[in-house]
Structure formats: C-alpha cells, structure tokens
C-alpha cells in the first residue's frame, strides 16, 4: 500500500525532501546485506509505498507540497530533481507569494479556508495515482505560521505549538513528535557535527522516519512485507484515542567516519535502547542507568509531577523495528517486562515487533523504537507552561484575534492539552 | 517574493530615502553582476520599458531595462525633491511618483496634517494606488519622516492614516527621526507629540531614531578618524561613509542620513535577497509587538565604529553581537541593558551560522533583563548577502522599556510650551485643529509612558506564575 506525504510549510518541505532522499538512497543501497530475493521484495514494497512510476523512468514521490511562500518549495523541487534518483511530480505543489509570518491564526483562519479547495484537489490527484492507499503522513513544524523553519527562533512559538498540537490531537490518528533540541544534541554528540546546519537536523529526522516507514515484516510468520504500514502502526501503538503522542528513538546513530570503526551486536544495542526507553533518554549517550522499572508487588510510586528530572518512563505501547544482519537472533525479552507498561494493557499486547534482514541506510544492524509513553510529557508541559504564562499577561493575543482566533479558542486549546498532560501523568 | 513601497515625506524623509535607494542599488549591483531583473530586485524596484509610452509597462523578466523605485516622494516645498531630480538618482523616480507644493508647512503639524492632508488626500490616494497596482503582492509600506517639522510629522502621519484606510492588510513600518533638545524649530515638541498619537494608533511598527544619537555617532567617528585610530583602515564602503559621493561635496547631514539608510537597508535585506533563513517582514511585528500600542523598537547597528578592525574573525563576530547591546550603538539615547526587554530580534547579514547566533544569544542573555513571560523572547534572521564591503553586519531591534526615556523627555519639552499656551494660536488657525487635539495627544503619550512604566514596575516585583488550568479527571 502507499503512503501520501503532505509537506507543509518551510520545515515540512525541507524535512520531506530529506525523507524521500533517505528512502531513495536506502532503496538503491548496495549495503542491504541480504539475499537478492529479499532485497527485491524490499525494494518493490518501498517503491509502492513512497513513489509512483513515471513514464520518464525517474520515480516521483507520492507527495503534495504546500507552502504560503515560494522560496522553499522552489528549492525543494530543484534539489530533488538534481538527485537524479527521484523527483517530485511537477504539478503536485501549491504555494503563494507571502508566508503566514509565524502567525498560526493567519495560516488557519485566512490561508487555510482560502486555499482549501486547491490543496485538496492536489491531494485527490495524488490519491488517484495509488492502487491502494494506506494513509497520509503529514510533516510540519508546530511553531511557525504555515509551519516555520526548523531551529529558527520564533518568539510566539509556544502559542503556535499549543494551537497546532491541540488541533492535531483532535484531527489526527497519531502524532510523531520530534524535539528540535534533542535532534540538535544528536547532531552534536553522536554525529560529531561541529556547525550544525538545518540540513543536518533534517537528515536525522529523515533517518528516524525512514527507519520506521521502510518495509518490515510485522510478525515472525509474515511471508510478505507489511501492506498497511500506517494501519499497523496505529494498531500497535494507539489503543486509546486519548493517548496518541509517539516519540522516536534510534540506535545506532553516528557519523560515517566512526561507523567504519564500529561493530554492533544485538544484545548491546537492545540493552541501550531499553534503557533509553525507561530512563527517557533521547540518545544513547548520557543515559541514566540508575532508573529501573518499579518492582512487582511494591506499591506504585506516587504520582510525580511532570517536571521532575530522572524517573521511570511508563509506556502504554511500544513498537520496535529491527533491521539488518542476524535479526532473528535478537532477543527482545527486556521489552516484554510487564513492569514497563500500564496495568491496563498486557506486555503481550503492548509490544509490537517488526523485523527485516535488510539493513537500513548505512547501518549493518539498527533498531528503532516508537513509543507511546510519558516521554513527551515534559516537553509538552514546558510548552504549555510557557504559553500559559504569556497568555496570562495577554501578550501577543491581539496578533491572533486580528485573524479571528479569540481568547476562548486559546482557552479551549489549553484545556485540551492540560487534559493530555493529566492523562499521561496519571499512567 | 512580496514587494514593499517606500513613502518618504518631508525634507528629512526624502533625504534619508534617497540615501536608501542609492545604497540599495549599490547592493544589488554588487550581487547581480549580469544585470538581470530578478525576484530580489522586484521587491523594491520596477523594471520599466521607458519607450512603451506614458506609464511605462512593467517588464517582469530578463535584462534590466530601466529601474524605478517603488516609492512615493512627498514634500510641501520643492527644494529637496528638485535636487533629487537633478542628482544621480533622477532616473529612479519619475514625475508620477512625486507630490510637491511650494509653500512648505512652516514647521506646523496642523498645516501638514490638517490643511495639506485635506488638500492632497485624493492625489496621495491615487498615487499610492498606482504604485500598489504595480505590485503583485504588496506586503509592506515603509514611511520615512521626521517628527519635529511640519510636513514630515504632520503630512507624514496623515499619509499613515490614509495607508491604514486604503490598505488595511499591508503592514506599515515607520522610521521616525526625533528632534534634538536644541532643535532650532521651537515648536518641534508640539509637532512630535501630535505625531506620536498618530504613530501609536496607526503604525504596525515604529523605529524611533534620535537626531542626537546620530550626531553623537557621527562625531565619534570623525574624532576617531582624526586622531588616526581608524586612519587609512576605514573602508571606502563602510557603513557610514558609503555615500559614494566623495567626489561631490558631502553635505553635513549625509553621514547621519546614511546611518538611517543603513538601518533600512539591513531591515529590508531579507526581503530584498533570497535565502531560506530569511526573516519575513511580517514576522517582525508578529514576534516583537506583544501589545498593539507598544510597537516602538529600539534599533542598533553594528559594525559602526571599528569597521576595518583586523581581529580573529570569530572574536570580531562575537564583538559585533556585544556591540549591538552597548549604549553607544543605539539609535536613541538609551541603555536597553539596564531596562526591560519585551522581545528582541537579531537580523544578521553575511557569512554567519545559526550556531553563531545561538552561541551569542546564550552568551549575552545572562546580562539582559527579559520580561517574565518572554524569557526566550528572541527572534533571528539570517541574510546571506552582506552589505557591500563587509563580511557581516547586525541590526538588533529591541522592544525595550528604555524607549520611554525618549518619550518622557518629549513630554517634558511639550509641557514647557503647553503650560504657557505658547504658539498654540499658530496651530488653532488651521481648519480642523482644536485645542482638544493637543490634550488628546498629550494623554495618548502619557498612557503610552504609563504602559511602559507598569511593565517596569511589575518586573521589579516577585515573579508569580499564574495558576494553570485545572482538569477534572
């Protein structure tokens, strides 16, 4: 089945291009380290998912590009074309002359309704190109107006984030949240990049997304690659509509130079990944190894406030994807511990495992974890807290009311997110 | 790319405007070697085929034919505008972009605002519409004027009202030059305070600049040049001396006007050049104006003094960031470091990385006092094209309570005259001008000062976090 990617705003478009680039590179990788038959099946599944065949022979990304200003879309299209291995359909983008100026209300109340029909037509056309459509992957930043540049400073970003998140919470099936600061740290500490560019950050995100959405077998008995990646993801991770915030963890992540001097074994990788999960570390460096799951039989630790530092991260559900050599030998027992999960879902139901012997990207073995857990509680709480402080002073509110977002609307959004925070806190 | 239109009003406005156009053309010439009319040029210039008759048809692509500034020049005397029309920039404007009179406003806000405003309204509207019709996406108006005289302050703020009425969705940025204490126009406090009310009510964003600060900066540079500190190392194209008019005789205000023109140059650079990290002009008001009336931004430019200093590059770069927060780089006489920041924008040009921005913000932050609800109140923009002759430059825009010192001083000077009702009758002669105009302008200014005061007072008290919304589980 196919996935249609909707790239929104500066960030969405820049990340989207890197995602397709990462997938195209991986598709044609000669380091698959698996049988030809396996590789062919993987390639076929990946192509169907992300690209449509064009008469010219260059596959076209199943994507719709939307931005309210032309600069980034122009760059995105031309950089993709230059890659030679894939391109965007020259008709599936929509842009205007003037951006939303970091103003969520401008994007939502003005640009949205005005261009809804044109954008939905593009989506429709893209959907008609698919034999079987699994769903939509929408890429955007929370902070901007249309979706602002990643890592850019935006003063009103907390307002925009609150408005974006609360609306997404009501309209999406699941949210994959990337934290800018965490990605920056990965670039600096794991990838060893001295001057981190936007592209570096986007490439890390693209790698993470690619590692989830490239084909994998969704059970040990499966004879073909998963047909409905988004459906399977939902089934594995979102058992309740109140809980749909998903965090991503990958291992290993390192620069190509270090990679040449490293070997990996599944037990080591999975041990780190498990501790990253329970201690809520965003990367394999600086993990707090002191954090342990609560012992069975003992009373649950008291409800902790979301801003405490080190504590055990309770999961609702986890999805682990393993790619590469000897994948069948990997022991995932550490993730089957019931103590990792809430009481209302058994470990059996709460853990999903996808595998493929096909290596991803340049890593001989790699594991990624998508987790529906408390891991995003702290950053979301911080955003709400900062936005609320601003809102209590009525600062910047006039910029939004000007376009039709009233104080009431803000309050609704705040209460939606407070509800989410309260729900996750009480796990 | 969106377009902007510059409206320059009065003697001061027109002189600064012309410096801006001159420098903007130089910048584009330095980058655009092939003479192609591109998106970047389109933002502030039309490309016109002069042979195609009356209005000159726009050429949207290809070679540069004849560039026309997207500008409207307004003055109620002819001197300055005539000089422009005889000067090197004459081809950039045509007669359809001008509105002039012969008799001047006699340093009287009422004459500029009420009398000429009434008389010229239709002509102003018509010419603005014509200019706007040449833009396919008009984003911004830049009004340049002075506060002390009659035409700039009176008619300039009248134009601002017209812009709001006719183009409510287009942003209005105003560059206002505030008079010195020893201004030779006795009525300048009246004019300024009357104009302030209009700025507070009708502008999206005002960049106040004090004549005295410009004077201080220029004399400091002159002094340094004289004692040889800068010596031969001053570049021809430095920020302040880049008038390019060395061959002709330099006028006394040229250096001062150049500083303001450079401010505008840096402010508009990301609108004039492409770049994915550019800051859109509408992002400035969105991020820097937390309350509708508090839209006065204190600006500082660097490098300003040590233009050709040969230091280690990174040290030099960090110094540039430090300088932007020092007192002697501000374009009003105030010290933002010792007052409260509501928000701050850094607009950087040249070969500067996001990591340089982050590093410097982290470095400078501890010494700056930000309002409790905006502790991360930074907005940044990077334009990869540096000013001609420089490797990089920085424009800092601060929404800072220090701006109130300018307003307090203005109010004081206003009161000195107003208590004695001195010169009032000159104003009240004009149709539509009543004494209530003065009292309303005064209370508008007092309210504005109060708003800043309250923020200052609150920042001194203990910071109490507002209780969060409670959710019933």
PDB file of N, CA and C in Angstrom, chain B residues 208-218 220 259-260 263 297-302 304-305 320-338 341 344-346 368 394-400 402-403 405-406:
ATOM      1  N   UNK B 208      11.998  54.424  16.250  1.00  0.00           N
ATOM      2  CA  UNK B 208      12.356  55.792  16.628  1.00  0.00           C
ATOM      3  C   UNK B 208      13.865  55.992  16.558  1.00  0.00           C
ATOM      4  N   UNK B 209      14.270  57.122  16.012  1.00  0.00           N
ATOM      5  CA  UNK B 209      15.693  57.433  15.921  1.00  0.00           C
ATOM      6  C   UNK B 209      15.881  58.870  16.385  1.00  0.00           C
ATOM      7  N   UNK B 210      16.844  59.072  17.277  1.00  0.00           N
ATOM      8  CA  UNK B 210      17.059  60.418  17.766  1.00  0.00           C
ATOM      9  C   UNK B 210      18.186  61.086  17.002  1.00  0.00           C
ATOM     10  N   UNK B 211      17.888  62.299  16.573  1.00  0.00           N
ATOM     11  CA  UNK B 211      18.888  63.085  15.881  1.00  0.00           C
ATOM     12  C   UNK B 211      20.193  63.163  16.672  1.00  0.00           C
ATOM     13  N   UNK B 212      20.051  63.331  17.974  1.00  0.00           N
ATOM     14  CA  UNK B 212      21.232  63.486  18.816  1.00  0.00           C
ATOM     15  C   UNK B 212      22.118  62.241  18.808  1.00  0.00           C
ATOM     16  N   UNK B 213      21.481  61.062  18.778  1.00  0.00           N
ATOM     17  CA  UNK B 213      22.276  59.836  18.727  1.00  0.00           C
ATOM     18  C   UNK B 213      23.054  59.763  17.433  1.00  0.00           C
ATOM     19  N   UNK B 214      22.388  60.126  16.339  1.00  0.00           N
ATOM     20  CA  UNK B 214      23.067  60.109  15.049  1.00  0.00           C
ATOM     21  C   UNK B 214      24.251  61.067  15.089  1.00  0.00           C
ATOM     22  N   UNK B 215      23.992  62.243  15.675  1.00  0.00           N
ATOM     23  CA  UNK B 215      25.038  63.253  15.762  1.00  0.00           C
ATOM     24  C   UNK B 215      26.221  62.728  16.576  1.00  0.00           C
ATOM     25  N   UNK B 216      25.916  62.108  17.698  1.00  0.00           N
ATOM     26  CA  UNK B 216      26.972  61.553  18.565  1.00  0.00           C
ATOM     27  C   UNK B 216      27.795  60.508  17.815  1.00  0.00           C
ATOM     28  N   UNK B 217      27.113  59.657  17.121  1.00  0.00           N
ATOM     29  CA  UNK B 217      27.815  58.584  16.396  1.00  0.00           C
ATOM     30  C   UNK B 217      28.737  59.181  15.343  1.00  0.00           C
ATOM     31  N   UNK B 218      28.193  60.127  14.588  1.00  0.00           N
ATOM     32  CA  UNK B 218      28.991  60.714  13.514  1.00  0.00           C
ATOM     33  C   UNK B 218      30.184  61.481  14.086  1.00  0.00           C
ATOM     34  N   UNK B 220      31.708  60.938  16.856  1.00  0.00           N
ATOM     35  CA  UNK B 220      32.668  59.976  17.395  1.00  0.00           C
ATOM     36  C   UNK B 220      33.514  59.384  16.261  1.00  0.00           C
ATOM     37  N   UNK B 259      23.342  56.584   8.148  1.00  0.00           N
ATOM     38  CA  UNK B 259      23.143  55.600   9.218  1.00  0.00           C
ATOM     39  C   UNK B 259      21.710  55.087   9.175  1.00  0.00           C
ATOM     40  N   UNK B 260      20.778  56.015   9.022  1.00  0.00           N
ATOM     41  CA  UNK B 260      19.372  55.605   8.970  1.00  0.00           C
ATOM     42  C   UNK B 260      19.105  54.766   7.726  1.00  0.00           C
ATOM     43  N   UNK B 263      20.176  51.367   8.345  1.00  0.00           N
ATOM     44  CA  UNK B 263      19.201  50.669   9.179  1.00  0.00           C
ATOM     45  C   UNK B 263      18.115  50.064   8.280  1.00  0.00           C
ATOM     46  N   UNK B 297      10.347  50.096  18.408  1.00  0.00           N
ATOM     47  CA  UNK B 297      11.509  49.222  18.518  1.00  0.00           C
ATOM     48  C   UNK B 297      12.810  50.028  18.512  1.00  0.00           C
ATOM     49  N   UNK B 298      13.609  49.803  19.533  1.00  0.00           N
ATOM     50  CA  UNK B 298      14.896  50.482  19.634  1.00  0.00           C
ATOM     51  C   UNK B 298      15.904  49.724  18.764  1.00  0.00           C
ATOM     52  N   UNK B 299      16.571  50.447  17.883  1.00  0.00           N
ATOM     53  CA  UNK B 299      17.460  49.749  16.964  1.00  0.00           C
ATOM     54  C   UNK B 299      18.925  50.086  17.226  1.00  0.00           C
ATOM     55  N   UNK B 300      19.779  49.139  16.916  1.00  0.00           N
ATOM     56  CA  UNK B 300      21.215  49.391  16.975  1.00  0.00           C
ATOM     57  C   UNK B 300      21.873  48.678  15.805  1.00  0.00           C
ATOM     58  N   UNK B 301      22.921  49.319  15.297  1.00  0.00           N
ATOM     59  CA  UNK B 301      23.601  48.804  14.120  1.00  0.00           C
ATOM     60  C   UNK B 301      25.046  48.501  14.461  1.00  0.00           C
ATOM     61  N   UNK B 302      25.546  47.375  14.003  1.00  0.00           N
ATOM     62  CA  UNK B 302      26.984  47.101  14.115  1.00  0.00           C
ATOM     63  C   UNK B 302      27.446  46.407  12.838  1.00  0.00           C
ATOM     64  N   UNK B 304      29.826  49.708  13.527  1.00  0.00           N
ATOM     65  CA  UNK B 304      29.558  51.122  13.344  1.00  0.00           C
ATOM     66  C   UNK B 304      30.842  51.940  13.408  1.00  0.00           C
ATOM     67  N   UNK B 305      31.725  51.579  14.314  1.00  0.00           N
ATOM     68  CA  UNK B 305      32.940  52.374  14.504  1.00  0.00           C
ATOM     69  C   UNK B 305      34.178  51.704  13.922  1.00  0.00           C
ATOM     70  N   UNK B 320      30.764  41.964  17.491  1.00  0.00           N
ATOM     71  CA  UNK B 320      29.647  42.600  16.800  1.00  0.00           C
ATOM     72  C   UNK B 320      28.349  42.401  17.587  1.00  0.00           C
ATOM     73  N   UNK B 321      28.157  41.186  18.104  1.00  0.00           N
ATOM     74  CA  UNK B 321      26.950  40.921  18.885  1.00  0.00           C
ATOM     75  C   UNK B 321      26.952  41.709  20.197  1.00  0.00           C
ATOM     76  N   UNK B 322      28.109  41.767  20.851  1.00  0.00           N
ATOM     77  CA  UNK B 322      28.183  42.524  22.106  1.00  0.00           C
ATOM     78  C   UNK B 322      27.881  43.993  21.853  1.00  0.00           C
ATOM     79  N   UNK B 323      28.489  44.535  20.797  1.00  0.00           N
ATOM     80  CA  UNK B 323      28.302  45.952  20.492  1.00  0.00           C
ATOM     81  C   UNK B 323      26.838  46.316  20.298  1.00  0.00           C
ATOM     82  N   UNK B 324      26.096  45.418  19.713  1.00  0.00           N
ATOM     83  CA  UNK B 324      24.697  45.722  19.424  1.00  0.00           C
ATOM     84  C   UNK B 324      23.911  46.027  20.694  1.00  0.00           C
ATOM     85  N   UNK B 325      24.439  45.584  21.849  1.00  0.00           N
ATOM     86  CA  UNK B 325      23.736  45.836  23.093  1.00  0.00           C
ATOM     87  C   UNK B 325      24.362  46.947  23.918  1.00  0.00           C
ATOM     88  N   UNK B 326      25.417  47.549  23.381  1.00  0.00           N
ATOM     89  CA  UNK B 326      26.061  48.618  24.136  1.00  0.00           C
ATOM     90  C   UNK B 326      25.364  49.938  23.844  1.00  0.00           C
ATOM     91  N   UNK B 327      25.491  50.816  24.801  1.00  0.00           N
ATOM     92  CA  UNK B 327      24.768  52.079  24.765  1.00  0.00           C
ATOM     93  C   UNK B 327      25.123  52.923  23.544  1.00  0.00           C
ATOM     94  N   UNK B 328      26.406  52.936  23.192  1.00  0.00           N
ATOM     95  CA  UNK B 328      26.810  53.851  22.120  1.00  0.00           C
ATOM     96  C   UNK B 328      26.554  53.322  20.712  1.00  0.00           C
ATOM     97  N   UNK B 329      25.838  52.223  20.611  1.00  0.00           N
ATOM     98  CA  UNK B 329      25.433  51.760  19.285  1.00  0.00           C
ATOM     99  C   UNK B 329      23.937  51.903  19.062  1.00  0.00           C
ATOM    100  N   UNK B 330      23.238  52.423  20.070  1.00  0.00           N
ATOM    101  CA  UNK B 330      21.794  52.562  19.945  1.00  0.00           C
ATOM    102  C   UNK B 330      21.454  53.819  19.148  1.00  0.00           C
ATOM    103  N   UNK B 331      20.377  53.745  18.412  1.00  0.00           N
ATOM    104  CA  UNK B 331      19.976  54.912  17.632  1.00  0.00           C
ATOM    105  C   UNK B 331      19.014  55.828  18.401  1.00  0.00           C
ATOM    106  N   UNK B 332      18.748  55.514  19.648  1.00  0.00           N
ATOM    107  CA  UNK B 332      18.186  56.525  20.548  1.00  0.00           C
ATOM    108  C   UNK B 332      19.105  56.568  21.771  1.00  0.00           C
ATOM    109  N   UNK B 333      19.058  57.690  22.511  1.00  0.00           N
ATOM    110  CA  UNK B 333      19.950  57.788  23.659  1.00  0.00           C
ATOM    111  C   UNK B 333      19.334  57.059  24.841  1.00  0.00           C
ATOM    112  N   UNK B 334      19.567  55.788  24.907  1.00  0.00           N
ATOM    113  CA  UNK B 334      19.007  54.992  25.991  1.00  0.00           C
ATOM    114  C   UNK B 334      19.862  53.755  26.149  1.00  0.00           C
ATOM    115  N   UNK B 335      19.672  53.102  27.274  1.00  0.00           N
ATOM    116  CA  UNK B 335      20.507  51.949  27.577  1.00  0.00           C
ATOM    117  C   UNK B 335      19.632  50.709  27.794  1.00  0.00           C
ATOM    118  N   UNK B 336      19.404  49.966  26.743  1.00  0.00           N
ATOM    119  CA  UNK B 336      18.491  48.815  26.858  1.00  0.00           C
ATOM    120  C   UNK B 336      18.965  47.789  27.881  1.00  0.00           C
ATOM    121  N   UNK B 337      20.272  47.698  28.090  1.00  0.00           N
ATOM    122  CA  UNK B 337      20.827  46.711  29.014  1.00  0.00           C
ATOM    123  C   UNK B 337      20.298  46.896  30.434  1.00  0.00           C
ATOM    124  N   UNK B 338      20.012  48.140  30.786  1.00  0.00           N
ATOM    125  CA  UNK B 338      19.543  48.396  32.140  1.00  0.00           C
ATOM    126  C   UNK B 338      18.039  48.581  32.216  1.00  0.00           C
ATOM    127  N   UNK B 341      13.517  44.080  28.592  1.00  0.00           N
ATOM    128  CA  UNK B 341      13.236  43.631  27.222  1.00  0.00           C
ATOM    129  C   UNK B 341      11.886  42.926  27.169  1.00  0.00           C
ATOM    130  N   UNK B 344      13.321  40.717  21.464  1.00  0.00           N
ATOM    131  CA  UNK B 344      14.492  41.230  20.760  1.00  0.00           C
ATOM    132  C   UNK B 344      14.730  40.424  19.478  1.00  0.00           C
ATOM    133  N   UNK B 345      14.993  41.151  18.403  1.00  0.00           N
ATOM    134  CA  UNK B 345      15.291  40.481  17.137  1.00  0.00           C
ATOM    135  C   UNK B 345      16.714  40.783  16.709  1.00  0.00           C
ATOM    136  N   UNK B 346      17.390  39.779  16.174  1.00  0.00           N
ATOM    137  CA  UNK B 346      18.725  39.966  15.623  1.00  0.00           C
ATOM    138  C   UNK B 346      18.672  39.651  14.133  1.00  0.00           C
ATOM    139  N   UNK B 368      21.028  40.380  30.293  1.00  0.00           N
ATOM    140  CA  UNK B 368      19.865  41.131  29.829  1.00  0.00           C
ATOM    141  C   UNK B 368      18.633  40.744  30.632  1.00  0.00           C
ATOM    142  N   UNK B 394      25.053  43.446  11.637  1.00  0.00           N
ATOM    143  CA  UNK B 394      23.956  43.056  12.532  1.00  0.00           C
ATOM    144  C   UNK B 394      23.066  44.255  12.802  1.00  0.00           C
ATOM    145  N   UNK B 395      21.779  44.016  12.704  1.00  0.00           N
ATOM    146  CA  UNK B 395      20.802  45.001  13.149  1.00  0.00           C
ATOM    147  C   UNK B 395      20.017  44.355  14.286  1.00  0.00           C
ATOM    148  N   UNK B 396      20.056  45.006  15.457  1.00  0.00           N
ATOM    149  CA  UNK B 396      19.269  44.496  16.570  1.00  0.00           C
ATOM    150  C   UNK B 396      18.055  45.393  16.748  1.00  0.00           C
ATOM    151  N   UNK B 397      16.898  44.786  16.898  1.00  0.00           N
ATOM    152  CA  UNK B 397      15.671  45.529  17.159  1.00  0.00           C
ATOM    153  C   UNK B 397      15.154  45.080  18.514  1.00  0.00           C
ATOM    154  N   UNK B 398      15.016  46.038  19.420  1.00  0.00           N
ATOM    155  CA  UNK B 398      14.603  45.656  20.763  1.00  0.00           C
ATOM    156  C   UNK B 398      13.301  46.332  21.127  1.00  0.00           C
ATOM    157  N   UNK B 399      12.350  45.530  21.593  1.00  0.00           N
ATOM    158  CA  UNK B 399      11.183  46.135  22.217  1.00  0.00           C
ATOM    159  C   UNK B 399      11.527  46.226  23.696  1.00  0.00           C
ATOM    160  N   UNK B 400      11.966  47.404  24.083  1.00  0.00           N
ATOM    161  CA  UNK B 400      12.574  47.588  25.392  1.00  0.00           C
ATOM    162  C   UNK B 400      11.988  48.834  26.049  1.00  0.00           C
ATOM    163  N   UNK B 402      13.294  50.995  27.687  1.00  0.00           N
ATOM    164  CA  UNK B 402      14.170  52.167  27.698  1.00  0.00           C
ATOM    165  C   UNK B 402      13.676  53.244  26.722  1.00  0.00           C
ATOM    166  N   UNK B 403      12.827  52.837  25.785  1.00  0.00           N
ATOM    167  CA  UNK B 403      12.340  53.794  24.801  1.00  0.00           C
ATOM    168  C   UNK B 403      11.524  54.894  25.484  1.00  0.00           C
ATOM    169  N   UNK B 405      12.293  56.762  27.855  1.00  0.00           N
ATOM    170  CA  UNK B 405      13.064  57.971  28.195  1.00  0.00           C
ATOM    171  C   UNK B 405      12.938  59.019  27.096  1.00  0.00           C
ATOM    172  N   UNK B 406      12.928  58.578  25.855  1.00  0.00           N
ATOM    173  CA  UNK B 406      12.730  59.493  24.743  1.00  0.00           C
ATOM    174  C   UNK B 406      11.360  60.168  24.840  1.00  0.00           C
TER     175      UNK B 406
END
